Coordinates of C-alpha atoms in Angstrom, one line a residue:
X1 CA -44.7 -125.8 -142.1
X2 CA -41.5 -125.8 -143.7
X3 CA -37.5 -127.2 -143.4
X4 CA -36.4 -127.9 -140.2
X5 CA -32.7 -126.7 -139.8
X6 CA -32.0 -126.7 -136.4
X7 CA -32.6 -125.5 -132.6
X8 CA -31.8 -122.0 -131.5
X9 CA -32.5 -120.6 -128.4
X10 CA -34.0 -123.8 -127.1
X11 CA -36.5 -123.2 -129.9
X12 CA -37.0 -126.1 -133.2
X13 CA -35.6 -123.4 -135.6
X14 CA -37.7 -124.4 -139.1
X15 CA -37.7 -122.4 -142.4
X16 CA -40.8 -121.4 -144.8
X17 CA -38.5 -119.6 -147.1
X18 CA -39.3 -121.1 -150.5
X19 CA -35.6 -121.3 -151.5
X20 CA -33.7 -124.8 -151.5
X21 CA -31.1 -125.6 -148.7
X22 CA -27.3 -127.2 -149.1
X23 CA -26.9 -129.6 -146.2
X24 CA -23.2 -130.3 -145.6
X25 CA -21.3 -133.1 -143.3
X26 CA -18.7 -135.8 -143.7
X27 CA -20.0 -138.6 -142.9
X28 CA -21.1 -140.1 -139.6
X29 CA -21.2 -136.5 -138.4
X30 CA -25.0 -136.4 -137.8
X31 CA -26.6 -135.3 -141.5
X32 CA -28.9 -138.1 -141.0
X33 CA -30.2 -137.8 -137.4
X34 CA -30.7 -134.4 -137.2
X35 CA -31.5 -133.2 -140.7
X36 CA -32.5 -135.7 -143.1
X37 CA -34.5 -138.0 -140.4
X38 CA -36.3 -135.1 -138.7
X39 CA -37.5 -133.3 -142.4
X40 CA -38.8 -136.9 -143.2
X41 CA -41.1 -137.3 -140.6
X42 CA -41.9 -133.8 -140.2
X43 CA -42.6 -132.5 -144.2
X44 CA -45.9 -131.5 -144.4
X45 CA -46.5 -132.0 -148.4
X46 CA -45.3 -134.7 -150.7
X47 CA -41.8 -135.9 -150.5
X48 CA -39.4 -137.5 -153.0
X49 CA -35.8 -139.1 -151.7
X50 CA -32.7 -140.1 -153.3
X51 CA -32.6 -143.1 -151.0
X52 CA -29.6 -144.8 -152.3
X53 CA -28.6 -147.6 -149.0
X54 CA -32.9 -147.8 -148.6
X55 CA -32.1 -146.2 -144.6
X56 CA -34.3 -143.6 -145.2
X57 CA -37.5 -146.0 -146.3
X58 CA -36.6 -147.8 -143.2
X59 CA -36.4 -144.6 -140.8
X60 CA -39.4 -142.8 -142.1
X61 CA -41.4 -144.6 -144.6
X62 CA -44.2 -145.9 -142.6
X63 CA -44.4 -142.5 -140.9
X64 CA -45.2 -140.9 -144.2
X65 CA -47.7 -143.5 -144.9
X66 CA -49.9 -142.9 -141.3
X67 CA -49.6 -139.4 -142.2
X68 CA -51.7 -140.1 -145.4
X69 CA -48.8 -140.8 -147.9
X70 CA -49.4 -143.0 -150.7
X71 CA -45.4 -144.4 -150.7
X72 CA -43.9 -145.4 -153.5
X73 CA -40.5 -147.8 -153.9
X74 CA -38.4 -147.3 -157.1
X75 CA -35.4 -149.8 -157.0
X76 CA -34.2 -150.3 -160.6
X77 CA -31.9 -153.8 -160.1
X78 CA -34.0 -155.1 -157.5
X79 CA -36.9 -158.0 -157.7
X80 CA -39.0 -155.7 -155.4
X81 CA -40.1 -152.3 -157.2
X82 CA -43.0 -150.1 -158.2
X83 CA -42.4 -149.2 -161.6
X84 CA -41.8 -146.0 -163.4
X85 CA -41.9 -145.8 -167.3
X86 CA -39.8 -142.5 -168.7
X87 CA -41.5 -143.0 -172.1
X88 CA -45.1 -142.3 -170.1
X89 CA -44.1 -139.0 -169.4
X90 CA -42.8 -137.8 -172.7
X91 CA -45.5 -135.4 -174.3
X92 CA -46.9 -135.9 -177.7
X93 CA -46.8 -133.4 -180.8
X94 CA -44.2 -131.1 -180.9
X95 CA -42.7 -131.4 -177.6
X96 CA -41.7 -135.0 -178.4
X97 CA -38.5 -133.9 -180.0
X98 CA -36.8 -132.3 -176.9
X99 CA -38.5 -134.9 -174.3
X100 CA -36.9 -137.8 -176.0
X101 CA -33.3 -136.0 -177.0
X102 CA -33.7 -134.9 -173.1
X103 CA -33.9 -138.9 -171.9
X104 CA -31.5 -139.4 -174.4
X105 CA -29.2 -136.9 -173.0
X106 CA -28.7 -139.4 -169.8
X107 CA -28.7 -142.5 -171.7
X108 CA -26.1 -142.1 -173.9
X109 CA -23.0 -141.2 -171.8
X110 CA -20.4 -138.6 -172.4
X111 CA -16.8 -137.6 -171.3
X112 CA -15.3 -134.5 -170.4
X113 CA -16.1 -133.6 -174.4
X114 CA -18.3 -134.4 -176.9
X115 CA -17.6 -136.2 -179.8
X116 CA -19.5 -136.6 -183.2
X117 CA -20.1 -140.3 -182.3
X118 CA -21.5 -139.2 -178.8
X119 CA -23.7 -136.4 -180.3
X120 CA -24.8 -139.0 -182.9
X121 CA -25.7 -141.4 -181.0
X122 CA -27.9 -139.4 -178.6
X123 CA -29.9 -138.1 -182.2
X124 CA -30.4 -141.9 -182.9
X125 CA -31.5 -142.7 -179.3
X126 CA -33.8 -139.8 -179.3
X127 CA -35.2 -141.1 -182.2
X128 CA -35.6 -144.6 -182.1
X129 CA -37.6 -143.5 -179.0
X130 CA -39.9 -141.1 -181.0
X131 CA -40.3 -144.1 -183.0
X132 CA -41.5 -146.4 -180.1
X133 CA -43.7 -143.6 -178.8
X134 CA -45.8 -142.7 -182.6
X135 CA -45.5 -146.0 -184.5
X136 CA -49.3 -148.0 -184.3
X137 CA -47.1 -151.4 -184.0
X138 CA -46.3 -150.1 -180.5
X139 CA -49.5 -148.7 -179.2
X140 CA -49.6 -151.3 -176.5
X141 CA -45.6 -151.6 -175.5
X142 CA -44.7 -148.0 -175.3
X143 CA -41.7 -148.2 -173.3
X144 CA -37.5 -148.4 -173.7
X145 CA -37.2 -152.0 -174.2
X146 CA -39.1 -151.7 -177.4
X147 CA -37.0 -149.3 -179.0
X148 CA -34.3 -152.6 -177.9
X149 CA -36.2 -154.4 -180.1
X150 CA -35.9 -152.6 -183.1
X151 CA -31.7 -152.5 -182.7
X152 CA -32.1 -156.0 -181.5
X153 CA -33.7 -157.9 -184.8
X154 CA -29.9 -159.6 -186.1
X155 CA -30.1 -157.6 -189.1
X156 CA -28.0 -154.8 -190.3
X157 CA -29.2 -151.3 -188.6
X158 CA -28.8 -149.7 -192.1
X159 CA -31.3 -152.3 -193.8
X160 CA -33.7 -152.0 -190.5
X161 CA -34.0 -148.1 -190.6
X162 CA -34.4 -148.3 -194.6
X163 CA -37.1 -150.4 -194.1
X164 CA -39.0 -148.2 -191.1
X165 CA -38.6 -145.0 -193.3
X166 CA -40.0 -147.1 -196.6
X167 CA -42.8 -148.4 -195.0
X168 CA -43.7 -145.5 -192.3
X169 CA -43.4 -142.7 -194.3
X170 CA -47.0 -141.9 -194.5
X171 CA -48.0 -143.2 -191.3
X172 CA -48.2 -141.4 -187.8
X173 CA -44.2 -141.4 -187.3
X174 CA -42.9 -137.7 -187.6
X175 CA -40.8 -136.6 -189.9
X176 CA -37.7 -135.5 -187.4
X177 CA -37.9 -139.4 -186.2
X178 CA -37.4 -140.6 -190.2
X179 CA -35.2 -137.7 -191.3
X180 CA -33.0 -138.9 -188.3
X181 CA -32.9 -142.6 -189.6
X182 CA -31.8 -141.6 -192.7
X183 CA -29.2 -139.5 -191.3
X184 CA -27.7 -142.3 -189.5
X185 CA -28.0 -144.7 -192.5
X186 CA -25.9 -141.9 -194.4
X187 CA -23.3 -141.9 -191.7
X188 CA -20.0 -143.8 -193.5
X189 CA -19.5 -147.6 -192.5
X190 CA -16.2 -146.9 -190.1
X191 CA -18.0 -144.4 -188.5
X192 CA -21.5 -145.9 -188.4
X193 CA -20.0 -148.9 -185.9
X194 CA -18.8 -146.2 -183.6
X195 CA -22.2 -144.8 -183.1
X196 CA -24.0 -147.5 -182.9
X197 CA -21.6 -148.7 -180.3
X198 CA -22.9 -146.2 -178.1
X199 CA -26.2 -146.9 -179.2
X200 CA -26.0 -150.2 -177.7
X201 CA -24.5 -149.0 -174.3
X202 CA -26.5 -146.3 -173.6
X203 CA -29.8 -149.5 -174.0
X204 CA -27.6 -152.2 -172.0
X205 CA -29.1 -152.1 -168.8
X206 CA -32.2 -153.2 -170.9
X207 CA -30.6 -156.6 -171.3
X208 CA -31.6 -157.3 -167.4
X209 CA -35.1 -158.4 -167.5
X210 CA -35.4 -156.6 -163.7
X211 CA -35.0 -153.6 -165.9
X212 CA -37.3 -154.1 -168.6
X213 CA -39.9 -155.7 -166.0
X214 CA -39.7 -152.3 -164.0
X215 CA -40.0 -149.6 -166.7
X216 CA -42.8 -151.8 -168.7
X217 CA -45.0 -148.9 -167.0
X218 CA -45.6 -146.3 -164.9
X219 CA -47.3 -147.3 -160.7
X220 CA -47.2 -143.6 -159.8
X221 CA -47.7 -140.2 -161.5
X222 CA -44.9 -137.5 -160.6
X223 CA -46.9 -135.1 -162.4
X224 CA -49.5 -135.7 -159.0
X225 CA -47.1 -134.5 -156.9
X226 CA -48.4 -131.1 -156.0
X227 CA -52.2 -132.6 -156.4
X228 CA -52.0 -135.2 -154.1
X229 CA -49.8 -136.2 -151.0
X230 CA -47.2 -139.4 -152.1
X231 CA -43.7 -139.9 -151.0
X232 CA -41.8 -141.4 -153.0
X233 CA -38.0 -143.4 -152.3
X234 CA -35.7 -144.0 -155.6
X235 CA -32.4 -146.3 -154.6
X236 CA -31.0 -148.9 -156.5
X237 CA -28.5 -152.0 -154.7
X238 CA -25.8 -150.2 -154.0
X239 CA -23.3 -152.7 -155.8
X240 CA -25.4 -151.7 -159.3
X241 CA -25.7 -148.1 -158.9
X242 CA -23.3 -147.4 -162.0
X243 CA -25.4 -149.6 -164.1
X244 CA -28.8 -148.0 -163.5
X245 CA -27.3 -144.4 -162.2
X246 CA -29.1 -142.8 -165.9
X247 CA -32.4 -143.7 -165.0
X248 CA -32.6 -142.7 -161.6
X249 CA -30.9 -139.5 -163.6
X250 CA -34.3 -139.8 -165.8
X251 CA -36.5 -139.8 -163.2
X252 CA -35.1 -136.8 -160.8
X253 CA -35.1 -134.7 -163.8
X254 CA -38.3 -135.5 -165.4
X255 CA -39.5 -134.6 -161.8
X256 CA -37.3 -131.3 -161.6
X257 CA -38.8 -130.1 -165.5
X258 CA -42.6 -131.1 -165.0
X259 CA -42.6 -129.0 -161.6
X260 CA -40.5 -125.9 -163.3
X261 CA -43.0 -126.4 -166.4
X262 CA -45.8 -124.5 -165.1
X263 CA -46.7 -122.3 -161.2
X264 CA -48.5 -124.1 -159.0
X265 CA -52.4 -124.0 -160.1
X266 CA -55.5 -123.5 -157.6
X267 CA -55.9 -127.5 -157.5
X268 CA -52.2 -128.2 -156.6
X269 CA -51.3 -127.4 -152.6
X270 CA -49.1 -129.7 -151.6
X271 CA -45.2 -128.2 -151.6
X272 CA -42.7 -131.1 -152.7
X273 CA -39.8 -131.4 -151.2
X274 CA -36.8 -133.1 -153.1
X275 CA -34.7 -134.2 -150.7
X276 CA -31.2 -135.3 -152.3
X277 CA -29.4 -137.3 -149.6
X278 CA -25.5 -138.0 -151.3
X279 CA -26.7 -135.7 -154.0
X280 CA -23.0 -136.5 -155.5
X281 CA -24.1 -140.2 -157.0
X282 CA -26.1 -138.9 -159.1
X283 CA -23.7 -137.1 -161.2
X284 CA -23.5 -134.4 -163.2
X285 CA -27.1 -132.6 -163.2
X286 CA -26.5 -129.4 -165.0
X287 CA -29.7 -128.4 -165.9
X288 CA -31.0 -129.1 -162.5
X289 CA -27.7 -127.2 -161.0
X290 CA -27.9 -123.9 -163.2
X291 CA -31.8 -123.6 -162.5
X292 CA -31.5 -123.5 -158.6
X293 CA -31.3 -119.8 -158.5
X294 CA -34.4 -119.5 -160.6
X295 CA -36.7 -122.5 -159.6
X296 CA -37.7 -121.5 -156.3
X297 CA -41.5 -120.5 -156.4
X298 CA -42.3 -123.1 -158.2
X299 CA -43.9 -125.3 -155.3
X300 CA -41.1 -127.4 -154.3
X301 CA -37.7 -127.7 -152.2
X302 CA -34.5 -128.9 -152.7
X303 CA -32.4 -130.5 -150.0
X304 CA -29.0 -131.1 -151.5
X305 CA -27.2 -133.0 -148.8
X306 CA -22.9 -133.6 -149.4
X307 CA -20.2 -134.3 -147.4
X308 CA -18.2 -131.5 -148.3
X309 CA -17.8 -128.9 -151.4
X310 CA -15.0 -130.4 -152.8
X311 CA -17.7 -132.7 -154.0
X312 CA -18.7 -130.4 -156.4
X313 CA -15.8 -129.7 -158.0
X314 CA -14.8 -133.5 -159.2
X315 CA -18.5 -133.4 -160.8
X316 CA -19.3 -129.9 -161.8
X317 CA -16.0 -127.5 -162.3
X318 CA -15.4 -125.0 -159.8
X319 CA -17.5 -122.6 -161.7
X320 CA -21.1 -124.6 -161.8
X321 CA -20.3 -126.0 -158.5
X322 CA -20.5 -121.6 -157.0
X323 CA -23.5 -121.3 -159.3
X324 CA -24.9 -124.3 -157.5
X325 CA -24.2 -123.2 -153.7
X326 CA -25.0 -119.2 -154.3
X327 CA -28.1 -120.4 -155.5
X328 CA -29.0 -122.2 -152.1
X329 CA -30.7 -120.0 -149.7
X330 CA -29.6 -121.2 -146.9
X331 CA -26.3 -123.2 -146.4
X332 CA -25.9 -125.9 -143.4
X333 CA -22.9 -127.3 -142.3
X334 CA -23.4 -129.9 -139.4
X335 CA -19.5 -130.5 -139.6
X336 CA -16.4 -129.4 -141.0
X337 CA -13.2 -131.6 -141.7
X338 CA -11.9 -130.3 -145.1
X339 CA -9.2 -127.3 -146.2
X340 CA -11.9 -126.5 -149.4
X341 CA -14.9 -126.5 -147.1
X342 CA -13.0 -125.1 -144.1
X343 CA -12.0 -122.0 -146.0
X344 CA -15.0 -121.2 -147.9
X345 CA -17.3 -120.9 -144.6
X346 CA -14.4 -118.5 -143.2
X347 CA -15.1 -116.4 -145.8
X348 CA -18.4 -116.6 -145.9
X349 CA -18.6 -115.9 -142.1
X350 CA -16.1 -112.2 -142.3
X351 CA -14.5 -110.6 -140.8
X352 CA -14.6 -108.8 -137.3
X353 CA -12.2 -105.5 -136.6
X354 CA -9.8 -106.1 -134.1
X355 CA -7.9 -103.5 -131.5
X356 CA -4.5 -103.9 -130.8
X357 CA -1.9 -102.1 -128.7
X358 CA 1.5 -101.1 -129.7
X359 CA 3.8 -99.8 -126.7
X360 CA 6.8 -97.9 -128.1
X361 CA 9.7 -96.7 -125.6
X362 CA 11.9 -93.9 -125.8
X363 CA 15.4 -93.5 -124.1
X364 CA 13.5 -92.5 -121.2
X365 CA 10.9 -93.7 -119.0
X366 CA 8.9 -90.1 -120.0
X367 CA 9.3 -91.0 -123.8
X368 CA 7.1 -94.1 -123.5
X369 CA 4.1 -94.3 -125.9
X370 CA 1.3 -95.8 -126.6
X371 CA -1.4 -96.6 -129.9
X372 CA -3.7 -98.2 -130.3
X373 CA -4.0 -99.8 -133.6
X374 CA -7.3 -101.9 -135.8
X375 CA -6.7 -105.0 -138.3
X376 CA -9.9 -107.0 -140.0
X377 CA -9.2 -110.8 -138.3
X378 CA -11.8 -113.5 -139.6
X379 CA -14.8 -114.9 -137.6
X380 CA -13.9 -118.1 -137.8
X381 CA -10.1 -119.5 -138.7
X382 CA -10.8 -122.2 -141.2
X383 CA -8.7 -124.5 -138.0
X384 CA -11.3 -123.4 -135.6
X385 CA -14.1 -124.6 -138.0
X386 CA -12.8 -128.1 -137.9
X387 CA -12.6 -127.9 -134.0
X388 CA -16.0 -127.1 -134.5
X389 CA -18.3 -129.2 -131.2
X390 CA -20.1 -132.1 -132.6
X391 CA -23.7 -130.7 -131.2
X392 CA -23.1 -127.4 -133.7
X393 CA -23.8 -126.2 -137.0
X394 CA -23.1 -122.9 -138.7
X395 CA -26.1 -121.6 -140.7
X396 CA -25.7 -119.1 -143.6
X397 CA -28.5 -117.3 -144.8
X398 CA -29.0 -115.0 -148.3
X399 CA -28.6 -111.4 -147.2
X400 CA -29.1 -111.9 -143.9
X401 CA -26.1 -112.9 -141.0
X402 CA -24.7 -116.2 -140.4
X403 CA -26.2 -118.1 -137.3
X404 CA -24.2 -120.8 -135.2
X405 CA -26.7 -123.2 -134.1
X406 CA -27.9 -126.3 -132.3
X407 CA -28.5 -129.6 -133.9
X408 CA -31.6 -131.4 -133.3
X409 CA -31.4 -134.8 -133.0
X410 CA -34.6 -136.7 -133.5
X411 CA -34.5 -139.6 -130.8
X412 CA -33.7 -136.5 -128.2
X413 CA -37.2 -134.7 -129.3
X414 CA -40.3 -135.6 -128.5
X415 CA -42.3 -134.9 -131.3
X416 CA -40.2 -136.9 -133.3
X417 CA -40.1 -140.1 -131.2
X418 CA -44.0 -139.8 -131.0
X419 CA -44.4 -139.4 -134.8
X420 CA -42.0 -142.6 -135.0
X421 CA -44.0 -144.7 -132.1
X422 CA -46.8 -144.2 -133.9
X423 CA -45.6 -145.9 -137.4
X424 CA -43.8 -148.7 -135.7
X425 CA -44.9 -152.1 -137.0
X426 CA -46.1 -151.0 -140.6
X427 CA -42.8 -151.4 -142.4
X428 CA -43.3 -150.2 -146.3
X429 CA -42.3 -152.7 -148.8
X430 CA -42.2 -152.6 -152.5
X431 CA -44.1 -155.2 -154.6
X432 CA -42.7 -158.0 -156.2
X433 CA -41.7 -157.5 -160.0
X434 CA -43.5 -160.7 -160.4
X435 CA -42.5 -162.2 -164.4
X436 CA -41.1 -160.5 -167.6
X437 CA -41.9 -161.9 -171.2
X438 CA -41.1 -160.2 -174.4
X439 CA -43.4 -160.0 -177.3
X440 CA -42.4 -163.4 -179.2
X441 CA -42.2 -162.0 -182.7
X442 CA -39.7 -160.2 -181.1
X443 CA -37.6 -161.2 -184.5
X444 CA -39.6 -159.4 -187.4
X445 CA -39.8 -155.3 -187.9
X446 CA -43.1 -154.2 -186.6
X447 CA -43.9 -153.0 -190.4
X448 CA -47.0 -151.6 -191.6
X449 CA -48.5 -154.5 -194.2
X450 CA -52.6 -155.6 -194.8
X451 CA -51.5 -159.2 -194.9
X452 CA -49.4 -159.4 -191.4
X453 CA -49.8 -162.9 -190.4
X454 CA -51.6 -163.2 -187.0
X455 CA -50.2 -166.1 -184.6
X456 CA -53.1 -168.1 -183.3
X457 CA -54.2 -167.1 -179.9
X458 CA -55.5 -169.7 -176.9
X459 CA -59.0 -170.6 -176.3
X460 CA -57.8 -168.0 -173.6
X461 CA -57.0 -165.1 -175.6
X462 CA -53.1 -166.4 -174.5
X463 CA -50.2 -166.3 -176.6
X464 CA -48.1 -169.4 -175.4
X465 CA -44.5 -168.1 -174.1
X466 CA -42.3 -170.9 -174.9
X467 CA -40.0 -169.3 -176.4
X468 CA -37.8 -165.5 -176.2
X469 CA -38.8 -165.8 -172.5
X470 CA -37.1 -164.3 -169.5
X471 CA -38.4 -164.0 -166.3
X472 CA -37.8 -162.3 -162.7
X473 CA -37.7 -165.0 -160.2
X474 CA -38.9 -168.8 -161.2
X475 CA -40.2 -169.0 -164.5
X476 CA -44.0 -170.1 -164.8
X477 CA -45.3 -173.5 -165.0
X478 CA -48.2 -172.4 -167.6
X479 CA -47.8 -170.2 -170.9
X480 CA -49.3 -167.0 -170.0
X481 CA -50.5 -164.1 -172.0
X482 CA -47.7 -162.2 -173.5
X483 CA -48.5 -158.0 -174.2
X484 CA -47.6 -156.9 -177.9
X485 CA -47.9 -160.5 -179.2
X486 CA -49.2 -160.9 -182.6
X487 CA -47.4 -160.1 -185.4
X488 CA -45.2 -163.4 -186.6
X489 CA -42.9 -163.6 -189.6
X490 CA -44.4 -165.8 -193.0
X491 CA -45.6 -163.7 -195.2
X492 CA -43.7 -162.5 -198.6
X493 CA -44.4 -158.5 -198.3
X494 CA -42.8 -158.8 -194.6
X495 CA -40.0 -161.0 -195.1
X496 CA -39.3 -158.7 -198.6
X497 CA -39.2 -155.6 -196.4
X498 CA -36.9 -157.3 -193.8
X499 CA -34.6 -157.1 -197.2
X500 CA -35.2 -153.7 -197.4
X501 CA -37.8 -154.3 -200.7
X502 CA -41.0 -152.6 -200.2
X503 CA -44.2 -154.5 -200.8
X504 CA -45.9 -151.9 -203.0
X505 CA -42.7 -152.2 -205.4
X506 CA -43.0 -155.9 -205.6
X507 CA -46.7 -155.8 -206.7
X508 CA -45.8 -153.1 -209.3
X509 CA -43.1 -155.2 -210.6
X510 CA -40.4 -153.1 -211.1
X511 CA -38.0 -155.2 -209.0
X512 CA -35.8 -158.1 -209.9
X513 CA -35.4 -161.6 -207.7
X514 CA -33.4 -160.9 -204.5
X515 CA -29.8 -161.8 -204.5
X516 CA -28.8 -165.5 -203.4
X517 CA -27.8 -163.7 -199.8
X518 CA -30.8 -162.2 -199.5
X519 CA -33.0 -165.5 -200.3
X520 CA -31.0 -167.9 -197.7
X521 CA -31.7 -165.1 -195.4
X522 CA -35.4 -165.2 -196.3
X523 CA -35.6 -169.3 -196.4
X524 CA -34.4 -169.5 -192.8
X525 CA -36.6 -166.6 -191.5
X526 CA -39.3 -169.2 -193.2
X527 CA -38.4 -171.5 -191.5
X528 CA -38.1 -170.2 -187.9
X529 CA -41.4 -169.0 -188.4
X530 CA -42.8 -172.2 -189.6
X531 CA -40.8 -173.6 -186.1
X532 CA -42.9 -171.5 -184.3
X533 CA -46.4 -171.7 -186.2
X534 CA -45.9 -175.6 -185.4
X535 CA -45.1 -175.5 -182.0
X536 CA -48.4 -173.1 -181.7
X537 CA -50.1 -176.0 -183.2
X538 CA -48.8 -178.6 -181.0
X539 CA -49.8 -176.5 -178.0

């Protein structure tokens, strides 16, 4: 019924404290075996794991699905995913604002300090995803790459976020999505590049079709996780962590803020526990760090497993890093083989008082004394802890004493072996990504206008993809039906707003003739879309 630590006394020592629990080990010093594998086949609620070398999915995933798991696989880089969509868990109205500037927060990275392009950047982010989320020309591709899209048209930003705010304005976008626009179009030319420099690096992994295939949409809902009972494993190949590290990011904080948002209600009784096995990869998590003291209660568990405290320091400063572990209820180290880590759990252990005897001697044999003298001497050296037996863990517990126990392997238990046997030969596997097309008028603004052209569909209701097409895998033989197709580029209002002239400005006549730039522009977008009207025909 709760976290397994340990044995003591010959007994399976297991917690129901609702506070979370540090976990550390170097590595290879049992972490895995007698913590992280035994909680896994033993958690009685739902169960989401920072799975980063897939071991985990291999040790315990069946056994989460015979004990009535739905298991899910999210693998960002890899052909073989379920999917999860960030944008589907963004709330509308007026909570909009801080969920997207929240995603955005992770997607447009930062140094040690902030800069004005950084801070920028993450305002135009934030809001290009607002737009993505509210605009009617996205209704049915709701998701990051679309937000690509709009950066992606070969077109100056400036002119592209002109043209949204002209021709939006009285639509359903809100207004902190357009006033944003136009504070970025105000932004001065040198200045503008550098921002929208990180703009583009904070969408690149978005180039990778694996990427835009497995955040199209959403095959799980973490906002079940309390309701129902689902594990769920989030990796990536180990050789592409760094690229698609601030999405996994996304996804363990999304979880982290819908279960702090409200206290668990009458229809929600499963417990969740996170367990974050090399917590360090994920890097700096602050508002998941600074919460810890104040989430527990809130139906769910975190196991943050490192291989020593130093850990902590690289990513989060000395002082987050003894906000962090003085907000862990319990504290479990399997092994010790570092000065930092060392020291702190001889502190943390006390002191003992310890007798001595001093014998002073006079010129005489009959002037002899004796005293007896006391001295605080720690529990533990910090050198002893080191020398620590390989089958033994120090325990600390919040206002309670420390306990030296047992670890508790799970091949040596029976329970465990039995809950194992009886999972073997149903290995979990992720589906396959299968293919990923963009919309083909991929190259026109999504702008409101009565007179959109409409590319002709199939007999079949298809869109033929012969063209702006990437795929996962082989590509396929046949044209197939391509979401968010539609809207194609011929018509004068659209190509005029592309120019950043409004149609209802034209038909009043109060604008002159483009300038010769503008009108070769607007003959060869003409003509690509004539290329493509044609080759609709021929098919």
């Amino acid at each position: 019924s709760g976290i397994i630590l340990g044995r003591l006394n010959g007994q399976m020592l297991v917690s129901d404290d609702p506070g979370h629990v540090l976990i550390v080990g170097p590595t290879r010093t049992g972490k895995g075996v007698s913590f992280v594998i035994p909680n896994g086949l033993a958690w009685p609620g739902s169960m989401v794991t920072l799975d980063i070398k897939s071991e985990n999915l291999k040790s315990f995933g069946a056994a989460r699905a015979a004990k009535g798991d739905a298991v899910f696989v999210f693998a960002p880089g890899s052909a073989s995913s379920h999917r999860y969509n960030p944008l589907d868990y963004v709330r509308p109205g007026a909570e909009m604002a801080t969920d997207c500037a929240n995603i955005a927060s992770f997607l447009v990275a930062t140094g040690s300090v902030e800069n004005e392009w950084t801070l920028a950047a993450r305002k135009t982010v934030a809001a290009l995803l607002g737009y993505v989320m509210t605009s009617i020309h996205f209704e049915k591709a709701r998701h990051i790459r679309s937000a690509v899209r709009v950066i992606s048209t070969g077109h100056d930003i400036a002119v592209v976020l002109k043209t949204i705010v002209a021709t939006e304005n009285a639509g359903s976008v809100p207004s902190w999505v357009l006033d944003a626009f136009n504070q970025f179009v105000a932004i001065p030319d040198r200045t503008r590049g550098s921002v929208m420099f990180n703009v583009n690096n904070a969408f690149a992994p978005w180039d990778s079709p694996l990427i835009c295939a497995v955040t199209e949409t959403s095959d799980f809902d973490i906002r079940d996780l309390r309701r129902k009972r689902m594990s769920i494993f989030i990796g990536s190949p180990l050789a592409d962590l760094e690229s698609y590290r601030p999405l996994i990011r996304i996804l363990f904080q999304q979880i982290h803020d819908l279960l702090m948002r409200n206290l668990p209600g009458a229809d929600e009784p499963h417990q969740v526990l996170l367990l974050l096995d090399e917590f360090y990869v994920l890097g700096r998590m602050s508002s998941l760090a600074s919460k810890i003291a104040v989430s527990a209660g809130y139906g769910f568990r975190m196991a943050i497993v490192l291989q020593n405290i130093s850990q902590l320091d690289e990513t989060y400063g000395k002082a987050m890093r003894e906000t962090l572990v003085a907000g862990a209820a319990l504290k479990l180290f399997v092994a010790i083989n570092d000065n930092e880590t060392a020291r702190y759990v001889s502190d943390a252990l006390g002191t003992y008082t310890a007798t001595h005897t001093t014998r002073m001697m006079g010129a005489g044999l009959s002037q002899s004394r004796v005293s007896l003298g006391h001295m605080a001497a720690p529990l533990r050296r910090p050198q002893e802890l080191t020398r620590m037996p390989k089958d033994t863990s120090i325990l600390l517990v919040a206002n309670a004493r420390p306990f030296e126990i047992g670890k508790l392997y799970f091949f040596r238990d029976r329970r465990m072996r039995r809950l194992m046997e009886e999972a073997e030969g149903a290995p979990i596997t992720a589906p396959s990504l299968g293919h990923w097309s963009d919309p083909i008028a991929w190259l026109g603004l999504p702008l409101k206008s009565e007179q959109t052209a409409k590319a002709p569909e199939t007999e079949a209701g298809a869109i033929p993809a012969s063209s702006q097409q990437s795929s996962v895998g082989e590509q396929p033989e046949k044209p197939g039906k391509i979401a968010g197709a539609g809207q194609a580029l011929g018509n004068a209002e659209t190509l005029d707003a592309l120019a950043g002239i409004t149609c209802e400005a034209r038909q009043a006549g109060r604008l002159a003739e483009p300038s010769p730039e503008i009108a070769s522009a607007l003959q060869d977008l003409t003509r690509i879309a004539e290329e493509i009207r044609n080759r609709w025909r021929a098919l």
